[in-house]
Tab-separated table of C-alpha atoms in Angstrom:
chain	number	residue	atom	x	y	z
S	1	UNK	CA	133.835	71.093	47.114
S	2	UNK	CA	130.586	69.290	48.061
S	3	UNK	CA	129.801	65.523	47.313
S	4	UNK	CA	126.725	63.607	46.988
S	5	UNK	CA	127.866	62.196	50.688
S	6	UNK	CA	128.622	65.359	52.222
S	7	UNK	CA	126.180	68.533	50.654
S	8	UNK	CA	127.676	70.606	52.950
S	9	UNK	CA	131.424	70.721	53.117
S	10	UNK	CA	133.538	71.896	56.332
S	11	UNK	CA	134.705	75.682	53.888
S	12	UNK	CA	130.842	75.660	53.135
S	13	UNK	CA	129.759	75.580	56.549
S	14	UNK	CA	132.405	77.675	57.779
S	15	UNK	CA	131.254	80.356	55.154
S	16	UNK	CA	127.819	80.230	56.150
S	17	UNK	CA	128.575	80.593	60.316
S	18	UNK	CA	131.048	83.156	59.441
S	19	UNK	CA	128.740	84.892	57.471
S	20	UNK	CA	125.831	84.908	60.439
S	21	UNK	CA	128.578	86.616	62.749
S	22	UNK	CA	129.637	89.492	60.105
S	23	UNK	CA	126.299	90.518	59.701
S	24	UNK	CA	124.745	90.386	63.222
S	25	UNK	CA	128.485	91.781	64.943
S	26	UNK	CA	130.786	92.906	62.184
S	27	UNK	CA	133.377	93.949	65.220
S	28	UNK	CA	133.682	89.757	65.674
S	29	UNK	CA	134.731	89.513	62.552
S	30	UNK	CA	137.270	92.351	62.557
S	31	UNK	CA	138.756	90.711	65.477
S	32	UNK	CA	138.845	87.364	64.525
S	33	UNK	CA	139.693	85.035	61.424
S	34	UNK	CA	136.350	84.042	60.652
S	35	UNK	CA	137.924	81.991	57.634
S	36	UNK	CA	139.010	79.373	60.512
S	37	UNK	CA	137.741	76.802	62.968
S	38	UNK	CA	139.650	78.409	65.655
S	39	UNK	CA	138.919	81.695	63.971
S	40	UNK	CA	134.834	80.702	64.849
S	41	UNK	CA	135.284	79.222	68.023
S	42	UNK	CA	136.829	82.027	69.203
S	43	UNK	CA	133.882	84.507	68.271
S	44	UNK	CA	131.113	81.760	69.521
S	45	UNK	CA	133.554	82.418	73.289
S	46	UNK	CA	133.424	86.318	72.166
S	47	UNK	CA	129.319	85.912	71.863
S	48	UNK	CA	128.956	83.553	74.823
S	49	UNK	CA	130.783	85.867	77.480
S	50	UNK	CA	128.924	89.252	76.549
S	51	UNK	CA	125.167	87.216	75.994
S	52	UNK	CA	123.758	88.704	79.194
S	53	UNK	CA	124.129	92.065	77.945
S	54	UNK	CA	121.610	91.751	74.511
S	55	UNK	CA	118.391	91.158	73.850
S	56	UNK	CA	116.967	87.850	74.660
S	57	UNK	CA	113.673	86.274	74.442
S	58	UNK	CA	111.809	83.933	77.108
S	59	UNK	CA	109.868	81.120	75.952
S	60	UNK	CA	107.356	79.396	78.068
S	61	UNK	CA	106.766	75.612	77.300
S	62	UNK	CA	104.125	73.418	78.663
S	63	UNK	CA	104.842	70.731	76.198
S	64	UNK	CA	106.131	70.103	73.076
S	65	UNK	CA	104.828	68.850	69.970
S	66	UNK	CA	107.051	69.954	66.850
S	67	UNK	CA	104.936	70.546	64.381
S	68	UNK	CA	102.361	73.370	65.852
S	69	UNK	CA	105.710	74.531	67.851
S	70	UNK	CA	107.450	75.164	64.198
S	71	UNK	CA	103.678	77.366	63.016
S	72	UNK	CA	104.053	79.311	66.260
S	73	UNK	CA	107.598	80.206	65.922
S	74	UNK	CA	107.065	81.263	62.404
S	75	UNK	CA	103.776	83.519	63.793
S	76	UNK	CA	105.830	84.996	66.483
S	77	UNK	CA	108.503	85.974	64.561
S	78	UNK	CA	106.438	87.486	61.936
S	79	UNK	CA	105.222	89.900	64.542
S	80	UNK	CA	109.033	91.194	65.850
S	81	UNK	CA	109.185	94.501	63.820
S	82	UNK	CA	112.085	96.014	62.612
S	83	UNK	CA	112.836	97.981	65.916
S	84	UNK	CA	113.119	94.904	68.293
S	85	UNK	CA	114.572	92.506	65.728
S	86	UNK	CA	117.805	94.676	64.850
S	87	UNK	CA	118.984	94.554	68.518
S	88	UNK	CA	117.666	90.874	68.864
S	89	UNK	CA	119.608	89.870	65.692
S	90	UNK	CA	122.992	91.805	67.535
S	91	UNK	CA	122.213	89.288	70.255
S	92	UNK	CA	122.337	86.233	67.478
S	93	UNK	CA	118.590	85.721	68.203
S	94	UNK	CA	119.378	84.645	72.204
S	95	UNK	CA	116.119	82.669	73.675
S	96	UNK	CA	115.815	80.724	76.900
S	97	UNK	CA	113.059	77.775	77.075
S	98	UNK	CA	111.458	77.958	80.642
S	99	UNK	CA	109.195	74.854	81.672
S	100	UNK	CA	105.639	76.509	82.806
S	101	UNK	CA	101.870	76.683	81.805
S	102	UNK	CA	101.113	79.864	79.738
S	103	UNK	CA	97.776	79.781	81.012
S	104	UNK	CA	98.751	80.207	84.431
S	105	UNK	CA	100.943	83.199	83.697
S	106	UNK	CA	99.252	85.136	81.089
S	107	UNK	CA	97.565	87.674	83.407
S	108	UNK	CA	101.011	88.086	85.192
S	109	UNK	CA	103.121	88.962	82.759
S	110	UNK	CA	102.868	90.783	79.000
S	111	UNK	CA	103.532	88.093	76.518
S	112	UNK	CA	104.190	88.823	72.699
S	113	UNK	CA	102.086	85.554	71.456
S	114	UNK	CA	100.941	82.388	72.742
S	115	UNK	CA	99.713	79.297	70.919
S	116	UNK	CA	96.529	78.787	70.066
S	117	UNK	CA	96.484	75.693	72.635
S	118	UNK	CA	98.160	77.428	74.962
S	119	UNK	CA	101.330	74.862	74.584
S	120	UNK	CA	103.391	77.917	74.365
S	121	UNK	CA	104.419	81.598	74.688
S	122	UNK	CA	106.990	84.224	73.517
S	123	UNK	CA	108.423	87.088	75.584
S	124	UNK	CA	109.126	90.326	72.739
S	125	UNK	CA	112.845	90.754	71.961
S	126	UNK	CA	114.189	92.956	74.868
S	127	UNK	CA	116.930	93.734	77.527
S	128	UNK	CA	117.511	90.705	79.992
S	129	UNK	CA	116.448	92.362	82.945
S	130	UNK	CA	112.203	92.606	82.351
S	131	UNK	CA	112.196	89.085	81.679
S	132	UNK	CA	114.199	88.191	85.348
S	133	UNK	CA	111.088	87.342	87.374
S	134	UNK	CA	109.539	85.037	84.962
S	135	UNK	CA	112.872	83.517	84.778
S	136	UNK	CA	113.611	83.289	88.387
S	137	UNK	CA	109.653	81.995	88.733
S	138	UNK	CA	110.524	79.142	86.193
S	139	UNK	CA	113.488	76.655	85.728
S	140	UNK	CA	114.842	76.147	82.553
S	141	UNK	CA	113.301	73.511	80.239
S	142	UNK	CA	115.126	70.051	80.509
S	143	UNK	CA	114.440	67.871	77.705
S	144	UNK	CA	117.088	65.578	77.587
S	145	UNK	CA	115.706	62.337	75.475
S	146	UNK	CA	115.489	62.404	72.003
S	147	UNK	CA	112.828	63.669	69.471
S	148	UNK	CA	110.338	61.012	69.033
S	149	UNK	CA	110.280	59.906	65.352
S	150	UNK	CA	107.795	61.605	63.485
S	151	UNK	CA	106.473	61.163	59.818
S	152	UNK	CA	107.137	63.919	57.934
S	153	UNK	CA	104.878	66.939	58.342
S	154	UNK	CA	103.656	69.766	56.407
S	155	UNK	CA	103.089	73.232	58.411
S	156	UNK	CA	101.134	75.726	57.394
S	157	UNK	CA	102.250	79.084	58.130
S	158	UNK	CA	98.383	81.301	58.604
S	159	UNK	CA	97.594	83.902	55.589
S	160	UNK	CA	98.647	87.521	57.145
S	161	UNK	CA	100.177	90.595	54.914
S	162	UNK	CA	102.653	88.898	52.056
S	163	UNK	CA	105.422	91.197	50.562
S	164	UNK	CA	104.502	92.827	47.515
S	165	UNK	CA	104.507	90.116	44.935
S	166	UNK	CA	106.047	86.927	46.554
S	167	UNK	CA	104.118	84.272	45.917
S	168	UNK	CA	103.619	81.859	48.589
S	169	UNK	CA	106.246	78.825	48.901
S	170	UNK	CA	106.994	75.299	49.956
S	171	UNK	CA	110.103	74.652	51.757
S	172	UNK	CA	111.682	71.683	53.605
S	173	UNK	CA	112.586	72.240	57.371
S	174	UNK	CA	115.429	69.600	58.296
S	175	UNK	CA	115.769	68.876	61.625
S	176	UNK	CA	119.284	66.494	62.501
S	177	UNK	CA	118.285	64.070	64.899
S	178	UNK	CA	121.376	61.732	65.662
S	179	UNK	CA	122.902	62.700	68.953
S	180	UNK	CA	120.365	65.922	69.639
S	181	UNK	CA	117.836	66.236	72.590
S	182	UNK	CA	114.706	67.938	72.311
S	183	UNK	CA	116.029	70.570	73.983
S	184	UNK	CA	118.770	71.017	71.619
S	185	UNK	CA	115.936	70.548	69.022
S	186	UNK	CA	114.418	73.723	69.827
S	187	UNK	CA	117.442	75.670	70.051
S	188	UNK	CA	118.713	74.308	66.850
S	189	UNK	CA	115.168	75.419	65.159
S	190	UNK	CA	114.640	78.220	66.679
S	191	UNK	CA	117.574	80.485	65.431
S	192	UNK	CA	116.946	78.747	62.352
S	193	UNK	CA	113.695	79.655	62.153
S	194	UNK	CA	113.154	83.103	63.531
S	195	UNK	CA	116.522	84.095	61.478
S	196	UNK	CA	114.696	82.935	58.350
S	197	UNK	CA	112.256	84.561	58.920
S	198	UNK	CA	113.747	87.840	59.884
S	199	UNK	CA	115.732	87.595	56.787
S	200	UNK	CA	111.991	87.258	54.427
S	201	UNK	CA	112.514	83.236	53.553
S	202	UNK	CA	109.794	82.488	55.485
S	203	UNK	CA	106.622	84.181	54.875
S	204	UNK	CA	103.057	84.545	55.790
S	205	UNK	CA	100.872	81.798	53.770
S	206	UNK	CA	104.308	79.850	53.342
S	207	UNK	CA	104.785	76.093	54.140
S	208	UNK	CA	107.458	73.912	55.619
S	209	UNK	CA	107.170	70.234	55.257
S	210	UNK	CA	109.192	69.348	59.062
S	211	UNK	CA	111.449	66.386	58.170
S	212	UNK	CA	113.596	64.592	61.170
S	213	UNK	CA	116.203	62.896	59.625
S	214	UNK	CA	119.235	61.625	61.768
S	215	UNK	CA	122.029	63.888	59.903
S	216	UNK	CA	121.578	66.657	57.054
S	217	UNK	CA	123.909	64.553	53.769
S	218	UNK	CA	122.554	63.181	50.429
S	219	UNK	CA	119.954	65.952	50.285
S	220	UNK	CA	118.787	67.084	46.489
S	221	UNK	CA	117.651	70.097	47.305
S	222	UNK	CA	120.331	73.316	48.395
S	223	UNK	CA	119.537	74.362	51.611
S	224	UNK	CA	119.039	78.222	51.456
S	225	UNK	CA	119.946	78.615	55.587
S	226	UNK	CA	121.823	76.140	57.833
S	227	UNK	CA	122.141	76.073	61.936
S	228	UNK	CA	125.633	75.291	62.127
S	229	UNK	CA	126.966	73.767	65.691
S	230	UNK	CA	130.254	71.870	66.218
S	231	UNK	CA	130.651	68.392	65.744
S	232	UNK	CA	130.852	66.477	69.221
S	233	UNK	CA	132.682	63.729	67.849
S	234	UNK	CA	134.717	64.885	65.738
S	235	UNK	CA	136.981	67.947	67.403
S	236	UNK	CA	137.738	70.944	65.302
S	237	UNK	CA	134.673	70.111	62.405
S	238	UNK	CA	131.276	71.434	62.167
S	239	UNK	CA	128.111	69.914	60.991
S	240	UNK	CA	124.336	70.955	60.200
S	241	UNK	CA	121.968	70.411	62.662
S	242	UNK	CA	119.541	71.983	60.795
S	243	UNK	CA	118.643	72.885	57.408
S	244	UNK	CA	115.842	74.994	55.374
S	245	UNK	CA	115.780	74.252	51.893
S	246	UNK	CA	115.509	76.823	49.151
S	247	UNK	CA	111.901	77.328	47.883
S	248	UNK	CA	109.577	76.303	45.924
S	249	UNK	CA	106.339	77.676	44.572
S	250	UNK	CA	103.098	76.422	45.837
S	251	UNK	CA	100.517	76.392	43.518
């Protein structure tokens, strides 16, 4: 049962990992007692040892600023279609952050989108092996301080083609800041993000209002999807590191 101190209980967040794993790998969850800690821990080893098989994306980062990072996510996602997201999805979503300069590598190699500033660019969903030489070119993004504290931020997601009737909405993006790195950060938000979207909570003409708060508890508002990650200080628990509210209707 949830309090007003803890939202989330440990059986809530259990639920909601063990739910992510039945539907991307349903074979996981025949195999293991998803009900469990150890149950979980032993499918995250399960997912870990067979990652280099899936689908993966590459991003290329020149630097980051959250708040246009959190728009661009949203646009590239919106543009995986249905045939590259199922196997992506299978592959929980895998993405590697490389340190580079989109600009320099644009004419070199077939990005799916890249930022308007050129901050950023996305690889499409595919087998490991196309995106080797950009990762061999580039080392892997090391961000190791912590996200700079920002004032909460509203992100506007462009207009593009809206399901039939759903209106446009206003959620809140939670990002848990207390022992995270930027790197972490964007790992946290990413799945989050391009999982919510895949799944139609995040939509074209939608906004997020991008709130870092040191950990996800006291919040009002039920959080609709949750990147759950264990707890480094506290063996055998879980906790949110990062949270996407349920919506609301913008007028």
């Amino acid at each position: 049962m949830t309090t007003a101190a803890d939202p989330l209980s440990q059986e809530d967040l259990r639920e909601r990992e063990a739910a992510r794993i039945r539907a991307a790998r349903p074979d996981l969850a025949a195999r293991h007692d998803l009900t469990s800690y150890d149950g979980l821990a032993a499918a995250r080893n399960d997912i870990t040892a067979g990652s280099d098989a899936g689908s993966l994306v590459a991003v290329v980062l020149r630097n980051v600023e959250l708040a246009p990072w959190v728009r661009d996510t949203c646009v590239f996602a919106l543009g995986v279609g249905p045939r590259r997201a199922a196997p992506w999805r299978t592959s929980f979503t895998r993405t590697v952050f490389l340190a580079g300069d989109p600009a320099r590598l644009r004419d070199r190699f077939p990005f799916a989108h890249i930022a308007d500033d050129g901050s950023a660019a996305w690889t499409a969903p595919g087998p490991a092996a196309p995106a080797s030489p950009l990762r061999r070119l580039l080392k892997l993004l090391d961000a190791p301080a912590p996200l700079p504290a920002r004032p909460d931020t509203l992100v506007g997601i462009p207009q593009g083609a809206r399901p039939p009737g759903r209106p446009r909405a206003r959620r809140d993006l939670y990002i848990a800041t207390a022992d995270c790195t930027i790197s972490e950060a964007l790992v946290h938000l990413n799945h989050l993000l391009v999982e919510a979207v895949l799944d139609g909570l995040v939509a074209p003409g939608d906004h997020l209002v991008v709130r870092q708060v040191p950990r996800i508890v006291g919040l009002t508002a039920r959080l609709a999807a949750v990147r759950v990650t264990t707890d480094p200080h506290l063996p055998g628990r879980l906790r949110a590191a990062a949270g996407l509210t349920e919506e609301a209707l913008v007028g």
